[in-house]
Amino acid sequence: MQDTTKPVPRFRGTSDTIPKKPDSLLRRSDTIPRITDTIPGKDTVINKIDTVNVPVSSDTLDAPVSYKASDSMVLNVPEKKITLYSKGNIKYKDMDLSADSIELDQGTELVTATYRKDTAGNIIGRPVMVQADSKISSDVMKYNFKTQKGLTQGSITQQGEMLVIGEKVKKINETDYYAYRSQFTTCNLDTPHFAFRANKMKMVSQKLAISGPIHPEFEGVPVPIYIPFGFFPLSQGRHSGLLPPQFSQSEQFGLGLEGLGYYKVINEYFDITMRTNLYSYGGYSLFLTPTYRKRYRYNGQMNLSYQSSRVLSSTAKQEFNTTKTYSVNWNHTVDSRARPGTSFSANVNVASTKYNQFILNNPQANFNNTLNSSIAYSKTWGTKYNLTATANHSQNNQLGVINLNLPNLAFTVSTLYPFQPKEFAGTQKWYHKLGIGLNSTLANQVSFYEQDFSLAKILDTMQWGAQHAIPIQLSLPQLGPFQISPGISYQEKWYSQRLTRTWNPGENKLDTSVSKGLYRAGDVSFSVGVNTAMYGMFAGFGKNSPIAAVRHTVRPTVSFSYKPDLGAKHFYDQTIDSFGRKQRFSYFEGSIYGPPSEGVFGGLSFGIDNNIEAKVRSKKDTADGGLKKIRLIDGFGFTSSYNFVADSFKLSPFSLYVRSTLFEKINITAGATLDPYKTDSMGYRTKEYMWKGEKFSLSRVGRITNGNIAISTSFQSQAKDKKAAQQREEAMRQEGMLTPEEQQAQLSFARANPAEFADFNVPWSLSLSYSMNFSRQFKSDFSGWETISYSNVAFNGDFNLTPKWKIGMSGNYDIKTSAIQYYTMYISREMHCWQLSVNVSPVGRNRYFNFTISPKSGILRDLKLNRTRYFYQ
């Protein structure tokens, strides 16, 4: 009797010569029980009869088998065997087997795959089997389709980053393997640089590997260190577990155990990292970092840190200096798709003013004296109305001053056009473009010193303010090349306190008194603006010149405005020294929104913006007639104003600026303020122009009172392997998909350990930047003026000493103090599956030396040899 519970076995291929014979008999349901199977070793099976009229043999498979070969295929009909030669391939369900030679036995359902060698002794067609998430390569491979069991010799299987090399590997089901005389490594060479060797090992695909006694070996040389058993996690994703520490040494902190902790996964949305640093002199640090996320909704991270620093004192008064500091960081981001029209974000960075001074191995943090935080919520109704609530924090660690701004509210009404009809009928009228808007803000501010923190101090320094602006604008039709834009603006400010300065002749100083209350100041202005653009081109360079033409664009702007003096009553003159010299002050000096503007303005504001472009002839690029457009100067110009109704100082200072990108490599930005008036011996402005009494010249146009310039550039050589460079860029783009706090954490780790991120594919790179700014400020004791300037040079570069050695450095040099603020350098050694890195910071508050040799694999990152020493000042 035939078993009709399974489909007929058939080989699917390109050269099956056995014709299929149709069954001409009508098969009916049989009620007689199934008799004993004729295959030896099987018991009699009694089954219910299937009514499907398809005959099935006892050696059938439950899925079709497809096979192919590039050379030939031999079919042995009596023995039911098929042999594939050269690039053989068999697919069955999710199993894909490739080899030079494959033999398929239908009777035993056994596949045998082997390789061959060419005349030079090179291996051709080594058997490779891919099934589910596992991949195994062997010298000889035998696999049973029915039981899905297999036996291999000289096998290599990859599980995530791990490679398992076994003399013999037995596969007992889809996920479980047993290995005999195996090696466990992350080195992908045929003879790995290092491995853990075990006599017996069991692997569960993509989960774990467990072995008996295990010992490491390097370059095939065993290390006489045996471990009773081995446990290797192979699964991907997040898993709870201990975080191993690294050892450090500091003359001021003592011996250190850094990074010891535990990582706990609560669920797919929440996890916590706990770490600690312990030092032999009694200091310690605690870190608690919870992270949360919900896809398409929000994600965030919080970092709570506490430092109890016990540092060896440099004086004989006491043995140790003890300092307790803290830090709170919180980052939260909401996906814009979660609630359209509503957004919420948080970036909180609050710490003790001395916290950064005790962070080891991080010069950038040691010299960061400014911390800022912000929390923002925004709600939009349609396209017209918007409400924003923010809370801000800033602190100066050098001065110890902390400023809090909360809550801050802003309500904005987009420009409304009350005279514009909903549906146009005919030509649009000029008054249809008359628009009116509203911008209202409310702020509250608290300032205090860290050592004076108390509720009473907060209430005493708290002040609030509000500002409302109603702009009215009209867009008139363009009049030839000119665009005319009239407008009216009304602004009102509310204040919570008033400052009054009085001269104290007895002590020869200014006294300040504060009056609490509600005060207001209004301001209104009327304006008409005109702007246009002019172009000029010079193309007389000749046919052989590399420059074809130069184009100059000039955009002048002129606006006529009038503003009555509504703020005069909020200003007063006060004596500031024993000579009777007076200074103008405002009652609302130091307020959140600043004092109102004083004086009548009836005049014009003007400015000119320029940019210069060139067309050059390119021998390589033939597009557009072989011409290429480049920018010589992105923009340069000035702005100023002239007040016709003022009794003195009618001409305002000139604001000069220039910006350019030279050769598409050097970025330049510069600006300055030019004052056209003279000064007296004490530095106070007089009413005379700089050129008065002498012939007018550019050298006597005015005095530069403040200015700034920033120049930066970067160069790097071509990548040796462009394909590898593209893969690295793709990996960086994938990292760009991380949350902001994850990106910041990786950036901080890279800055602290630059040698571990050396790119040997780029032989050399160099980045340079220079910045300088100066300003003329009134002295704090009102005795005159002084010029304060800052300038520094920053650099960052690396180069390959050899194809396997790279050296790099970065630093910052303060030109004013003629001192290096910080300097770090590193040396990195490429060791294929391992890396050696040396990081050194010989100058600065925290000098350190770090030596690390570790595997590149992320799963074995903690298996490293580390030596760290700190020299804290």
CSV table of C-alpha atoms in Angstrom, one decimal, residues 159-161 206-207 234-239 859:
chain,number,residue,atom,x,y,z
A,159,GLN,CA,28.7,34.0,14.5
A,160,GLY,CA,28.5,37.8,14.5
A,161,GLU,CA,32.1,39.1,15.0
A,206,GLN,CA,23.5,33.8,17.4
A,207,LYS,CA,23.2,33.1,21.1
A,234,LEU,CA,27.2,35.5,20.4
A,235,SER,CA,23.8,37.2,20.3
A,236,GLN,CA,23.5,40.7,18.9
A,237,GLY,CA,21.8,43.7,20.6
A,238,ARG,CA,21.6,44.8,24.2
A,239,HIS,CA,22.3,42.5,27.1
A,859,ILE,CA,32.7,42.0,21.7
